[in-house]
Amino acid sequence: MTSRLPLVSATDTPAASRALLDAVHGAFGATPNMFRAVANSPAALQAMWGFFGALGGGTIPAKLGEQIAVAVADRNACEYCLAAHTALGRKAGASAAEMSAAQAGESADPATAAALRFALKLVEQRGQVGDADVASLRAAGFDDGQIVEILAHVALNLFTNYVNVAFAVPVDFPGVKLRAAG
Protein backbone atom coordinates (compact mmCIF):
# COMPACT_ATOMS: atom_id res chain seq x y z
CA MET A 1 0.00 0.00 0.00
CA THR A 2 1.23 3.50 -0.82
CA SER A 3 0.49 6.38 1.48
CA ARG A 4 -1.78 9.09 0.09
CA LEU A 5 0.61 11.67 1.56
CA PRO A 6 4.39 11.63 1.42
CA LEU A 7 6.13 10.09 4.41
CA VAL A 8 8.76 12.71 5.09
CA SER A 9 12.34 11.66 5.66
CA ALA A 10 15.22 13.29 7.46
CA THR A 11 16.17 15.12 4.26
CA ASP A 12 12.75 16.53 3.38
CA THR A 13 11.20 17.17 6.79
CA PRO A 14 9.83 20.70 7.17
CA ALA A 15 12.23 22.62 9.40
CA ALA A 16 9.53 23.19 12.01
CA SER A 17 8.98 19.40 12.28
CA ARG A 18 12.61 18.31 12.65
CA ALA A 19 12.99 18.64 16.42
CA LEU A 20 9.68 16.90 17.04
CA LEU A 21 10.55 14.04 14.68
CA ASP A 22 13.89 13.72 16.49
CA ALA A 23 11.94 13.40 19.77
CA VAL A 24 9.63 10.78 18.21
CA HIS A 25 12.65 8.86 16.92
CA GLY A 26 14.24 9.00 20.36
CA ALA A 27 11.09 7.67 22.02
CA PHE A 28 10.55 4.79 19.57
CA GLY A 29 14.10 4.09 18.36
CA ALA A 30 12.71 4.71 14.86
CA THR A 31 10.29 7.15 13.28
CA PRO A 32 6.93 5.41 12.77
CA ASN A 33 5.27 6.07 9.43
CA MET A 34 2.28 7.78 11.07
CA PHE A 35 4.50 10.54 12.44
CA ARG A 36 6.28 10.82 9.08
CA ALA A 37 2.89 11.45 7.43
CA VAL A 38 1.73 13.94 10.06
CA ALA A 39 5.08 15.78 9.87
CA ASN A 40 3.89 17.28 6.58
CA SER A 41 2.18 19.77 8.92
CA PRO A 42 4.38 21.02 11.77
CA ALA A 43 1.25 22.24 13.60
CA ALA A 44 -0.47 18.84 13.37
CA LEU A 45 2.71 17.04 14.44
CA GLN A 46 3.09 19.37 17.42
CA ALA A 47 -0.55 18.78 18.37
CA MET A 48 -0.27 14.99 18.09
CA TRP A 49 3.06 14.65 19.89
CA GLY A 50 1.93 17.07 22.60
CA PHE A 51 -1.29 15.08 23.05
CA PHE A 52 0.68 11.84 23.47
CA GLY A 53 3.04 13.52 25.94
CA ALA A 54 0.28 15.09 27.99
CA LEU A 55 -1.67 11.83 28.33
CA GLY A 56 1.54 9.94 29.08
CA GLY A 57 1.82 12.15 32.17
CA GLY A 58 -1.80 11.58 33.20
CA THR A 59 -3.25 9.33 35.86
CA ILE A 60 -4.68 6.66 33.55
CA PRO A 61 -2.12 3.82 33.50
CA ALA A 62 -0.32 3.22 30.19
CA LYS A 63 -1.77 -0.30 29.97
CA LEU A 64 -5.34 1.03 30.14
CA GLY A 65 -4.53 3.73 27.59
CA GLU A 66 -3.29 1.06 25.18
CA GLN A 67 -6.35 -1.11 25.82
CA ILE A 68 -8.59 1.84 24.98
CA ALA A 69 -6.49 2.47 21.86
CA VAL A 70 -6.92 -1.06 20.48
CA ALA A 71 -10.67 -1.05 21.15
CA VAL A 72 -11.07 2.27 19.31
CA ALA A 73 -8.72 1.17 16.50
CA ASP A 74 -10.63 -2.03 15.92
CA ARG A 75 -13.97 -0.19 15.93
CA ASN A 76 -12.59 2.27 13.34
CA ALA A 77 -10.90 -0.47 11.27
CA CYS A 78 -7.50 1.17 11.73
CA GLU A 79 -4.96 -1.57 11.12
CA TYR A 80 -2.07 0.80 11.80
CA CYS A 81 -3.20 1.83 15.27
CA LEU A 82 -4.30 -1.71 16.14
CA ALA A 83 -0.81 -2.99 15.34
CA ALA A 84 1.03 -0.13 17.05
CA HIS A 85 -1.03 -0.12 20.23
CA THR A 86 -1.05 -3.90 20.55
CA ALA A 87 2.76 -3.75 20.59
CA LEU A 88 2.76 -0.78 22.98
CA GLY A 89 0.23 -2.50 25.23
CA ARG A 90 2.47 -5.53 25.50
CA LYS A 91 5.36 -3.21 26.48
CA ALA A 92 3.04 -1.64 29.09
CA GLY A 93 2.50 -5.03 30.72
CA ALA A 94 -0.66 -6.35 29.08
CA SER A 95 -0.76 -9.98 28.05
CA ALA A 96 -1.62 -11.01 24.50
CA ALA A 97 -4.97 -12.25 25.82
CA GLU A 98 -5.68 -8.92 27.55
CA MET A 99 -4.93 -6.99 24.36
CA SER A 100 -7.08 -9.34 22.28
CA ALA A 101 -9.96 -8.95 24.75
CA ALA A 102 -9.52 -5.16 24.73
CA GLN A 103 -9.68 -5.20 20.93
CA ALA A 104 -13.16 -6.69 21.39
CA GLY A 105 -13.98 -4.05 24.03
CA GLU A 106 -13.75 -6.57 26.85
CA SER A 107 -11.71 -7.16 30.00
CA ALA A 108 -11.84 -9.49 33.01
CA ASP A 109 -10.98 -6.45 35.16
CA PRO A 110 -14.25 -4.63 36.01
CA ALA A 111 -12.72 -1.13 35.92
CA THR A 112 -11.02 -1.75 32.59
CA ALA A 113 -14.24 -3.23 31.19
CA ALA A 114 -16.15 -0.11 32.29
CA ALA A 115 -13.57 2.18 30.66
CA LEU A 116 -13.69 0.19 27.42
CA ARG A 117 -17.51 0.22 27.32
CA PHE A 118 -17.47 3.99 27.82
CA ALA A 119 -14.76 4.51 25.18
CA LEU A 120 -16.64 2.49 22.60
CA LYS A 121 -19.92 4.20 23.40
CA LEU A 122 -18.20 7.55 22.82
CA VAL A 123 -17.02 6.33 19.41
CA GLU A 124 -20.23 4.63 18.36
CA GLN A 125 -22.52 7.43 19.52
CA ARG A 126 -20.20 10.32 18.62
CA GLY A 127 -19.91 11.52 22.20
CA GLN A 128 -23.63 11.28 22.92
CA VAL A 129 -23.40 9.62 26.33
CA GLY A 130 -25.63 10.16 29.33
CA ASP A 131 -25.54 10.54 33.10
CA ALA A 132 -25.65 6.78 33.63
CA ASP A 133 -22.56 6.29 31.44
CA VAL A 134 -20.50 8.69 33.52
CA ALA A 135 -21.96 7.25 36.74
CA SER A 136 -20.85 3.76 35.67
CA LEU A 137 -17.25 4.98 35.46
CA ARG A 138 -17.48 6.53 38.92
CA ALA A 139 -18.95 3.27 40.23
CA ALA A 140 -15.98 1.42 38.71
CA GLY A 141 -13.61 3.63 40.75
CA PHE A 142 -12.65 6.37 38.30
CA ASP A 143 -12.51 9.95 39.54
CA ASP A 144 -13.61 12.90 37.43
CA GLY A 145 -10.10 13.65 36.19
CA GLN A 146 -9.65 10.06 35.05
CA ILE A 147 -13.03 10.15 33.31
CA VAL A 148 -11.89 13.19 31.33
CA GLU A 149 -8.60 11.39 30.52
CA ILE A 150 -10.50 8.35 29.21
CA LEU A 151 -12.35 10.70 26.84
CA ALA A 152 -9.05 12.36 25.90
CA HIS A 153 -7.54 8.95 25.04
CA VAL A 154 -10.53 8.30 22.77
CA ALA A 155 -10.11 11.70 21.11
CA LEU A 156 -6.39 11.16 20.50
CA ASN A 157 -7.08 7.75 19.04
CA LEU A 158 -9.76 9.15 16.73
CA PHE A 159 -7.13 11.61 15.48
CA THR A 160 -4.54 8.89 14.87
CA ASN A 161 -7.08 6.43 13.41
CA TYR A 162 -8.32 9.02 10.95
CA VAL A 163 -4.78 9.98 9.92
CA ASN A 164 -3.84 6.39 9.21
CA VAL A 165 -7.06 5.34 7.51
CA ALA A 166 -7.60 8.52 5.47
CA PHE A 167 -4.00 8.72 4.29
CA ALA A 168 -3.45 4.94 3.90
CA VAL A 169 -0.32 5.05 6.03
CA PRO A 170 1.63 1.78 5.62
CA VAL A 171 1.78 -0.27 8.83
CA ASP A 172 5.31 -0.54 10.19
CA PHE A 173 4.52 -2.53 13.36
CA PRO A 174 3.84 -6.27 13.57
CA GLY A 175 0.39 -6.77 12.04
CA VAL A 176 -2.70 -7.63 14.08
CA LYS A 177 -5.88 -8.90 12.47
CA LEU A 178 -8.97 -6.73 12.79
CA ARG A 179 -11.98 -8.50 14.29
CA ALA A 180 -14.59 -9.58 11.78
CA ALA A 181 -17.44 -7.12 11.52
CA GLY A 182 -20.47 -8.49 13.17
One Martini backbone bead per residue (centre of mass of N, CA, C, O) as a GRO file, in nm:
protein
  182
    1MET     BB    1   0.099   0.035   0.020
    2THR     BB    2   0.027   0.375  -0.047
    3SER     BB    3   0.055   0.674   0.049
    4ARG     BB    4  -0.133   0.978   0.018
    5LEU     BB    5   0.121   1.077   0.163
    6PRO     BB    6   0.408   1.181   0.241
    7LEU     BB    7   0.698   1.038   0.391
    8VAL     BB    8   0.901   1.185   0.566
    9SER     BB    9   1.236   1.273   0.586
   10ALA     BB   10   1.529   1.395   0.693
   11THR     BB   11   1.557   1.567   0.412
   12ASP     BB   12   1.217   1.665   0.396
   13THR     BB   13   1.169   1.806   0.653
   14PRO     BB   14   1.028   2.032   0.805
   15ALA     BB   15   1.180   2.241   1.011
   16ALA     BB   16   0.940   2.243   1.232
   17SER     BB   17   0.966   1.905   1.259
   18ARG     BB   18   1.248   1.799   1.344
   19ALA     BB   19   1.249   1.795   1.658
   20LEU     BB   20   1.002   1.612   1.685
   21LEU     BB   21   1.112   1.371   1.522
   22ASP     BB   22   1.349   1.326   1.713
   23ALA     BB   23   1.171   1.257   1.958
   24VAL     BB   24   1.028   1.018   1.834
   25HIS     BB   25   1.280   0.854   1.773
   26GLY     BB   26   1.375   0.838   2.069
   27ALA     BB   27   1.117   0.685   2.176
   28PHE     BB   28   1.124   0.438   1.940
   29GLY     BB   29   1.401   0.406   1.753
   30ALA     BB   30   1.206   0.538   1.545
   31THR     BB   31   0.997   0.647   1.262
   32PRO     BB   32   0.690   0.636   1.232
   33ASN     BB   33   0.481   0.674   0.969
   34MET     BB   34   0.270   0.855   1.098
   35PHE     BB   35   0.468   1.088   1.167
   36ARG     BB   36   0.564   1.130   0.874
   37ALA     BB   37   0.288   1.227   0.775
   38VAL     BB   38   0.228   1.457   0.987
   39ALA     BB   39   0.497   1.629   0.923
   40ASN     BB   40   0.371   1.803   0.695
   41SER     BB   41   0.255   1.930   0.973
   42PRO     BB   42   0.374   2.096   1.234
   43ALA     BB   43   0.110   2.143   1.390
   44ALA     BB   44   0.007   1.848   1.396
   45LEU     BB   45   0.256   1.727   1.528
   46GLN     BB   46   0.245   1.894   1.785
   47ALA     BB   47  -0.032   1.800   1.873
   48MET     BB   48   0.018   1.495   1.884
   49TRP     BB   49   0.272   1.486   2.067
   50GLY     BB   50   0.144   1.648   2.298
   51PHE     BB   51  -0.085   1.449   2.356
   52PHE     BB   52   0.088   1.209   2.429
   53GLY     BB   53   0.247   1.349   2.658
   54ALA     BB   54   0.013   1.432   2.840
   55LEU     BB   55  -0.110   1.141   2.879
   56GLY     BB   56   0.157   1.014   2.990
   57GLY     BB   57   0.110   1.219   3.258
   58GLY     BB   58  -0.121   1.083   3.366
   59THR     BB   59  -0.349   0.861   3.555
   60ILE     BB   60  -0.365   0.672   3.333
   61PRO     BB   61  -0.261   0.388   3.257
   62ALA     BB   62  -0.093   0.265   2.994
   63LYS     BB   63  -0.248   0.003   2.958
   64LEU     BB   64  -0.529   0.136   2.933
   65GLY     BB   65  -0.465   0.318   2.694
   66GLU     BB   66  -0.406   0.072   2.502
   67GLN     BB   67  -0.683  -0.062   2.527
   68ILE     BB   68  -0.840   0.170   2.412
   69ALA     BB   69  -0.691   0.187   2.140
   70VAL     BB   70  -0.776  -0.098   2.029
   71ALA     BB   71  -1.078  -0.059   2.040
   72VAL     BB   72  -1.091   0.188   1.854
   73ALA     BB   73  -0.936   0.072   1.612
   74ASP     BB   74  -1.128  -0.158   1.551
   75ARG     BB   75  -1.386   0.014   1.514
   76ASN     BB   76  -1.214   0.189   1.275
   77ALA     BB   77  -1.028   0.008   1.101
   78CYS     BB   78  -0.718   0.041   1.228
   79GLU     BB   79  -0.435  -0.121   1.161
   80TYR     BB   80  -0.214   0.058   1.266
   81CYS     BB   81  -0.313   0.105   1.563
   82LEU     BB   82  -0.346  -0.187   1.637
   83ALA     BB   83  -0.050  -0.262   1.608
   84ALA     BB   84   0.086  -0.046   1.784
   85HIS     BB   85  -0.092  -0.088   2.054
   86THR     BB   86  -0.027  -0.380   2.097
   87ALA     BB   87   0.275  -0.341   2.140
   88LEU     BB   88   0.250  -0.123   2.366
   89GLY     BB   89   0.083  -0.298   2.562
   90ARG     BB   90   0.298  -0.510   2.608
   91LYS     BB   91   0.506  -0.301   2.725
   92ALA     BB   92   0.278  -0.224   2.961
   93GLY     BB   93   0.183  -0.543   3.058
   94ALA     BB   94   0.013  -0.684   2.857
   95SER     BB   95  -0.138  -0.937   2.741
   96ALA     BB   96  -0.247  -1.091   2.469
   97ALA     BB   97  -0.531  -1.145   2.586
   98GLU     BB   98  -0.590  -0.855   2.680
   99MET     BB   99  -0.565  -0.724   2.396
  100SER     BB  100  -0.781  -0.895   2.257
  101ALA     BB  101  -1.013  -0.814   2.442
  102ALA     BB  102  -0.992  -0.508   2.396
  103GLN     BB  103  -1.055  -0.518   2.095
  104ALA     BB  104  -1.357  -0.620   2.193
  105GLY     BB  105  -1.423  -0.452   2.468
  106GLU     BB  106  -1.271  -0.636   2.688
  107SER     BB  107  -1.262  -0.743   3.049
  108ALA     BB  108  -1.191  -0.889   3.361
  109ASP     BB  109  -1.169  -0.605   3.451
  110PRO     BB  110  -1.404  -0.390   3.563
  111ALA     BB  111  -1.271  -0.113   3.504
  112THR     BB  112  -1.179  -0.168   3.217
  113ALA     BB  113  -1.456  -0.242   3.106
  114ALA     BB  114  -1.584   0.034   3.161
  115ALA     BB  115  -1.389   0.201   2.986
  116LEU     BB  116  -1.445   0.051   2.718
  117ARG     BB  117  -1.747   0.104   2.700
  118PHE     BB  118  -1.722   0.411   2.698
  119ALA     BB  119  -1.537   0.445   2.455
  120LEU     BB  120  -1.728   0.304   2.249
  121LYS     BB  121  -1.968   0.489   2.292
  122LEU     BB  122  -1.834   0.744   2.195
  123VAL     BB  123  -1.785   0.642   1.909
  124GLU     BB  124  -2.071   0.532   1.825
  125GLN     BB  125  -2.219   0.820   1.954
  126ARG     BB  126  -2.051   1.081   1.927
  127GLY     BB  127  -2.063   1.155   2.258
  128GLN     BB  128  -2.360   1.041   2.328
  129VAL     BB  129  -2.390   1.057   2.652
  130GLY     BB  130  -2.479   0.983   2.988
  131ASP     BB  131  -2.514   0.977   3.320
  132ALA     BB  132  -2.482   0.665   3.347
  133ASP     BB  133  -2.202   0.647   3.210
  134VAL     BB  134  -2.050   0.813   3.421
  135ALA     BB  135  -2.144   0.657   3.672
  136SER     BB  136  -2.004   0.386   3.593
  137LEU     BB  137  -1.718   0.496   3.633
  138ARG     BB  138  -1.740   0.572   3.927
  139ALA     BB  139  -1.822   0.282   4.022
  140ALA     BB  140  -1.530   0.172   3.910
  141GLY     BB  141  -1.321   0.420   4.037
  142PHE     BB  142  -1.341   0.683   3.884
  143ASP     BB  143  -1.248   0.993   3.845
  144ASP     BB  144  -1.296   1.285   3.688
  145GLY     BB  145  -1.015   1.302   3.560
  146GLN     BB  146  -1.019   1.012   3.438
  147ILE     BB  147  -1.266   1.055   3.261
  148VAL     BB  148  -1.137   1.268   3.084
  149GLU     BB  149  -0.896   1.090   2.992
  150ILE     BB  150  -1.057   0.880   2.844
  151LEU     BB  151  -1.163   1.079   2.635
  152ALA     BB  152  -0.883   1.171   2.537
  153HIS     BB  153  -0.796   0.898   2.427
  154VAL     BB  154  -1.015   0.883   2.217
  155ALA     BB  155  -0.945   1.141   2.063
  156LEU     BB  156  -0.658   1.062   1.983
  157ASN     BB  157  -0.744   0.801   1.832
  158LEU     BB  158  -0.911   0.938   1.619
  159PHE     BB  159  -0.683   1.094   1.495
  160THR     BB  160  -0.499   0.851   1.423
  161ASN     BB  161  -0.699   0.685   1.264
  162TYR     BB  162  -0.761   0.898   1.045
  163VAL     BB  163  -0.483   0.928   0.936
  164ASN     BB  164  -0.433   0.625   0.854
  165VAL     BB  165  -0.685   0.583   0.679
  166ALA     BB  166  -0.697   0.837   0.490
  167PHE     BB  167  -0.365   0.799   0.412
  168ALA     BB  168  -0.257   0.508   0.396
  169VAL     BB  169  -0.067   0.407   0.618
  170PRO     BB  170   0.191   0.216   0.656
  171VAL     BB  171   0.262  -0.059   0.830
  172ASP     BB  172   0.537  -0.070   1.104
  173PHE     BB  173   0.410  -0.312   1.254
  174PRO     BB  174   0.297  -0.577   1.384
  175GLY     BB  175   0.043  -0.746   1.281
  176VAL     BB  176  -0.320  -0.717   1.325
  177LYS     BB  177  -0.624  -0.854   1.338
  178LEU     BB  178  -0.918  -0.777   1.263
  179ARG     BB  179  -1.224  -0.793   1.341
  180ALA     BB  180  -1.506  -0.913   1.260
  181ALA     BB  181  -1.779  -0.813   1.146
  182GLY     BB  182  -2.079  -0.823   1.386
   0.00000   0.00000   0.00000
